[in-house]
Short mmCIF file of C-alpha atoms in Angstrom, two decimals:
data_model
loop_
_atom_site.label_atom_id
_atom_site.label_comp_id
_atom_site.label_asym_id
_atom_site.label_seq_id
_atom_site.Cartn_x
_atom_site.Cartn_y
_atom_site.Cartn_z
CA MET A 1 25.76 17.39 10.45
CA PRO A 2 28.26 14.51 10.84
CA ASP A 3 27.29 10.86 11.10
CA SER A 4 27.80 9.15 14.44
CA PRO A 5 26.90 5.75 15.93
CA THR A 6 24.31 7.35 18.19
CA GLY A 7 23.17 10.27 16.09
CA ARG A 8 20.47 9.90 13.47
CA ALA A 9 21.93 11.92 10.67
CA HIS A 10 19.12 10.97 8.33
CA ASP A 11 16.71 12.99 10.52
CA VAL A 12 17.98 16.17 8.90
CA VAL A 13 16.78 14.90 5.51
CA LEU A 14 13.37 13.98 6.96
CA ARG A 15 13.01 17.44 8.50
CA HIS A 16 14.03 19.08 5.23
CA ILE A 17 11.42 17.07 3.25
CA GLU A 18 8.72 17.87 5.80
CA ASP A 19 9.53 21.60 5.71
CA SER A 20 9.64 21.60 1.91
CA LEU A 21 6.24 19.88 1.66
CA HIS A 22 4.76 22.29 4.21
CA SER A 23 6.07 25.36 2.38
CA GLY A 24 5.08 24.09 -1.05
CA ALA A 25 8.64 23.91 -2.29
CA LEU A 26 7.95 20.19 -2.84
CA LYS A 27 4.67 18.94 -4.27
CA LEU A 28 3.14 15.59 -5.19
CA GLY A 29 4.86 14.23 -8.28
CA ASP A 30 8.11 16.12 -7.70
CA ARG A 31 11.37 14.18 -7.81
CA LEU A 32 13.89 14.43 -4.97
CA PRO A 33 17.54 15.18 -5.70
CA GLY A 34 19.81 12.14 -5.94
CA GLU A 35 21.61 10.53 -3.00
CA ARG A 36 24.91 12.24 -3.74
CA ALA A 37 23.33 15.70 -3.98
CA LEU A 38 21.46 15.28 -0.70
CA ALA A 39 24.52 13.89 1.06
CA GLU A 40 26.60 16.87 -0.06
CA GLN A 41 23.85 19.36 0.77
CA PHE A 42 23.58 18.20 4.38
CA GLY A 43 27.11 16.94 5.00
CA ILE A 44 26.03 13.39 5.78
CA SER A 45 26.83 10.02 4.27
CA ARG A 46 24.94 8.50 1.36
CA ALA A 47 24.04 5.62 3.67
CA SER A 48 22.21 8.10 5.92
CA VAL A 49 20.40 9.51 2.89
CA ARG A 50 19.34 5.98 1.91
CA ASP A 51 18.04 5.41 5.45
CA ALA A 52 15.97 8.59 5.19
CA ILE A 53 14.55 7.58 1.81
CA ARG A 54 13.62 4.11 3.13
CA THR A 55 11.87 5.74 6.09
CA LEU A 56 9.91 8.04 3.78
CA GLU A 57 8.92 5.04 1.63
CA VAL A 58 7.60 3.16 4.67
CA MET A 59 5.67 6.30 5.65
CA GLY A 60 4.07 6.41 2.19
CA VAL A 61 5.58 9.81 1.39
CA VAL A 62 7.85 8.82 -1.52
CA ARG A 63 8.24 6.02 -4.04
CA SER A 64 11.67 4.99 -5.31
CA ALA A 65 12.44 3.25 -8.58
CA THR A 66 15.75 2.43 -10.19
CA GLY A 67 16.63 2.82 -13.85
CA SER A 68 15.89 5.69 -16.17
CA GLY A 69 12.78 7.33 -17.50
CA PRO A 70 9.92 9.41 -16.09
CA ASN A 71 9.15 6.97 -13.27
CA SER A 72 12.72 6.52 -12.04
CA GLY A 73 14.27 8.15 -9.01
CA THR A 74 12.53 9.12 -5.78
CA ILE A 75 9.14 10.73 -6.38
CA VAL A 76 6.89 12.42 -3.82
CA VAL A 77 3.59 10.52 -3.48
CA SER A 78 0.88 10.29 -0.83
CA ASP A 79 -0.22 6.88 0.41
CA PRO A 80 -1.01 7.39 4.11
CA SER A 81 -3.48 4.51 4.49
CA SER A 82 -0.87 1.95 3.40
CA ALA A 83 1.70 3.31 5.86
CA LEU A 84 -0.81 3.48 8.71
CA GLY A 85 -2.06 -0.01 7.88
CA VAL A 86 1.45 -1.45 8.14
CA ALA A 87 2.07 0.29 11.46
CA LEU A 88 -1.27 -0.82 12.91
CA ARG A 89 -0.76 -4.39 11.71
CA MET A 90 2.63 -4.56 13.43
CA HIS A 91 1.29 -3.19 16.71
CA VAL A 92 -1.71 -5.52 16.62
CA ALA A 93 0.68 -8.43 16.02
CA SER A 94 2.76 -7.37 19.03
CA HIS A 95 -0.45 -7.27 21.13
CA HIS A 96 0.25 -3.65 22.06
CA LEU A 97 -2.97 -2.70 20.26
CA PRO A 98 -5.65 -5.27 21.14
CA LEU A 99 -7.67 -6.38 18.13
CA LYS A 100 -10.87 -5.74 20.08
CA ASP A 101 -9.91 -2.09 20.58
CA VAL A 102 -9.09 -1.63 16.89
CA VAL A 103 -12.50 -3.06 15.97
CA GLU A 104 -14.24 -0.71 18.44
CA ALA A 105 -12.36 2.30 17.04
CA ARG A 106 -13.31 1.28 13.52
CA MET A 107 -16.95 0.95 14.57
CA MET A 108 -16.96 4.44 16.12
CA MET A 109 -15.57 6.01 12.95
CA GLU A 110 -17.79 4.08 10.58
CA THR A 111 -21.02 4.78 12.44
CA TRP A 112 -20.09 8.48 12.56
CA SER A 113 -19.30 8.45 8.83
CA LEU A 114 -22.57 6.86 7.75
CA GLU A 115 -24.65 9.10 10.00
CA HIS A 116 -22.77 12.20 8.81
CA ALA A 117 -23.03 11.16 5.15
CA ALA A 118 -26.80 11.65 5.32
CA SER A 119 -26.41 15.42 5.65
CA VAL A 120 -23.50 16.22 3.29
CA PRO A 121 -23.51 16.46 -0.52
CA TRP A 122 -22.32 13.52 -2.62
CA THR A 123 -23.11 12.39 -6.13
CA PRO A 124 -24.75 9.19 -7.42
CA GLU A 125 -21.43 8.42 -9.10
CA GLN A 126 -19.71 8.35 -5.71
CA LEU A 127 -22.32 5.97 -4.33
CA ASN A 128 -21.97 3.82 -7.44
CA ASP A 129 -18.49 2.73 -6.30
CA ALA A 130 -20.11 1.01 -3.32
CA ARG A 131 -22.94 -0.36 -5.50
CA LEU A 132 -20.49 -2.08 -7.85
CA LEU A 133 -18.67 -3.67 -4.91
CA LEU A 134 -21.99 -4.83 -3.48
CA GLU A 135 -22.86 -6.50 -6.79
CA ALA A 136 -19.40 -8.10 -7.03
CA MET A 137 -19.90 -9.73 -3.62
CA ASP A 138 -23.00 -11.55 -4.94
CA ASP A 139 -20.76 -13.94 -6.89
CA ASP A 140 -21.09 -17.34 -5.19
CA ALA A 141 -17.75 -18.44 -6.67
CA LEU A 142 -15.75 -15.81 -4.78
CA PRO A 143 -13.16 -17.24 -2.37
CA SER A 144 -13.53 -15.86 1.16
CA GLN A 145 -10.27 -13.89 0.87
CA ILE A 146 -11.54 -12.03 -2.21
CA PHE A 147 -14.91 -11.43 -0.57
CA THR A 148 -13.28 -9.89 2.50
CA LEU A 149 -11.14 -7.67 0.27
CA LEU A 150 -14.27 -6.41 -1.53
CA ASP A 151 -15.99 -6.11 1.84
CA THR A 152 -13.19 -3.82 3.04
CA GLN A 153 -13.47 -1.66 -0.07
CA PHE A 154 -17.27 -1.50 0.28
CA HIS A 155 -17.15 -0.17 3.84
CA VAL A 156 -14.42 2.33 2.95
CA ALA A 157 -16.41 3.54 -0.10
CA LEU A 158 -19.50 4.19 2.01
CA SER A 159 -17.50 5.91 4.74
CA ALA A 160 -15.86 8.16 2.14
CA LEU A 161 -19.27 9.74 1.45
CA ALA A 162 -18.92 11.65 4.72
CA GLY A 163 -16.20 13.70 3.04
CA ASN A 164 -13.64 13.43 5.85
CA VAL A 165 -10.32 12.36 4.33
CA VAL A 166 -8.69 11.61 7.70
CA VAL A 167 -11.53 9.31 8.76
CA SER A 168 -11.51 7.56 5.37
CA THR A 169 -7.76 7.03 5.60
CA MET A 170 -7.97 5.67 9.14
CA MET A 171 -10.89 3.43 8.17
CA GLU A 172 -8.95 1.92 5.29
CA SER A 173 -5.81 1.41 7.36
CA MET A 174 -7.68 -0.26 10.23
CA ARG A 175 -9.60 -2.56 7.94
CA GLU A 176 -6.39 -3.58 6.21
CA ALA A 177 -4.61 -4.07 9.55
CA ILE A 178 -7.14 -6.66 10.73
CA ARG A 179 -8.25 -8.30 7.46
CA GLY A 180 -5.61 -11.02 7.76
CA TYR A 181 -6.92 -11.96 11.20
CA ILE A 182 -10.42 -12.21 9.78
CA ASP A 183 -9.26 -14.44 6.92
CA ASP A 184 -7.43 -16.70 9.39
CA ALA A 185 -10.44 -16.89 11.69
CA VAL A 186 -12.78 -17.76 8.81
CA ALA A 187 -10.41 -20.49 7.63
CA ARG A 188 -10.12 -21.97 11.15
CA ARG A 189 -13.86 -22.00 11.82
CA GLY A 190 -14.81 -23.35 8.40
CA THR A 191 -18.26 -21.74 8.53
CA TRP A 192 -17.91 -19.34 5.59
CA ASP A 193 -20.81 -20.78 3.58
CA GLU A 194 -23.07 -20.19 6.58
CA VAL A 195 -21.84 -16.66 7.22
CA VAL A 196 -21.73 -15.13 3.73
CA PRO A 197 -25.52 -15.00 3.04
CA THR A 198 -26.02 -12.94 6.20
CA LEU A 199 -23.13 -10.65 5.27
CA ARG A 200 -24.77 -9.97 1.91
CA GLU A 201 -28.11 -9.24 3.58
CA HIS A 202 -26.45 -6.84 6.03
CA HIS A 203 -24.54 -5.08 3.25
CA ARG A 204 -27.71 -4.54 1.21
CA GLY A 205 -29.52 -3.08 4.23
CA ILE A 206 -26.66 -0.71 5.02
CA PHE A 207 -26.38 0.38 1.40
CA GLU A 208 -30.11 1.06 1.10
CA ALA A 209 -30.10 3.15 4.29
CA VAL A 210 -27.15 5.22 3.04
CA GLU A 211 -28.77 5.64 -0.38
CA ALA A 212 -31.97 6.86 1.31
CA ARG A 213 -29.90 9.24 3.48
CA GLU A 214 -31.24 7.62 6.63
CA GLY A 215 -28.16 8.29 8.71
CA GLU A 216 -29.33 6.95 12.05
CA ARG A 217 -30.57 3.69 10.51
CA ALA A 218 -27.35 3.26 8.51
CA ALA A 219 -25.25 3.80 11.64
CA ARG A 220 -27.35 1.33 13.65
CA LEU A 221 -27.22 -1.31 10.92
CA VAL A 222 -23.46 -1.06 10.46
CA ARG A 223 -22.92 -1.30 14.23
CA GLU A 224 -25.08 -4.42 14.42
CA HIS A 225 -23.31 -5.83 11.35
CA ILE A 226 -19.83 -5.35 12.80
CA GLU A 227 -20.80 -6.76 16.20
CA TRP A 228 -22.46 -9.77 14.60
CA PHE A 229 -19.58 -10.53 12.25
CA TYR A 230 -16.86 -10.38 14.90
CA ARG A 231 -18.89 -12.69 17.12
CA GLN A 232 -18.86 -15.19 14.25
CA ALA A 233 -15.27 -14.76 13.15
CA LEU A 234 -13.22 -14.12 16.29
#
């Protein structure tokens, strides 16, 4: 497949990686052949191979590292939430995806997750991840940016109890896509000290409802929490 100004020769590498992952010929942790080997295999330039590898890195499918040793080369990984978060953040910035719509989508998924989590099996250890984050947010010395980071992780940890990996991934990516806007809004309004006690109260209520497996109450509380917070911040 020859290179051309209009053709996307690197697509053949992307298709090959996709097919290999689907068939099981490539698995997480495997290392891809080098640039030269891939270029010769597909009859394309090394520049096209590099383009394909960069695309896969942005997609969260591979990680590349120079040098030698067990972590060098291009290794197959899986980091979909990071890739989705970057894409969502870019489209929110371009105003193609309104922030309000992203927040509503997040609310739909999170309320479903907390309601569903009441009826599926999970262990106390899994819930403990959210408990530790809840306790960390009680530190009055936390800057708002660190609090919102822990806040993001708290909501994702609770949503993960539903056991749906796709929903958890989308939740994490959406929260990351809009967290910067929240930080900016908090800094502009200068009302963080007034907001944070209510956030803690809301978080404790949501956690207690999830812990008690009261799905409907947990879903209602998280909806009210999200609606309240975005009225304050945006």
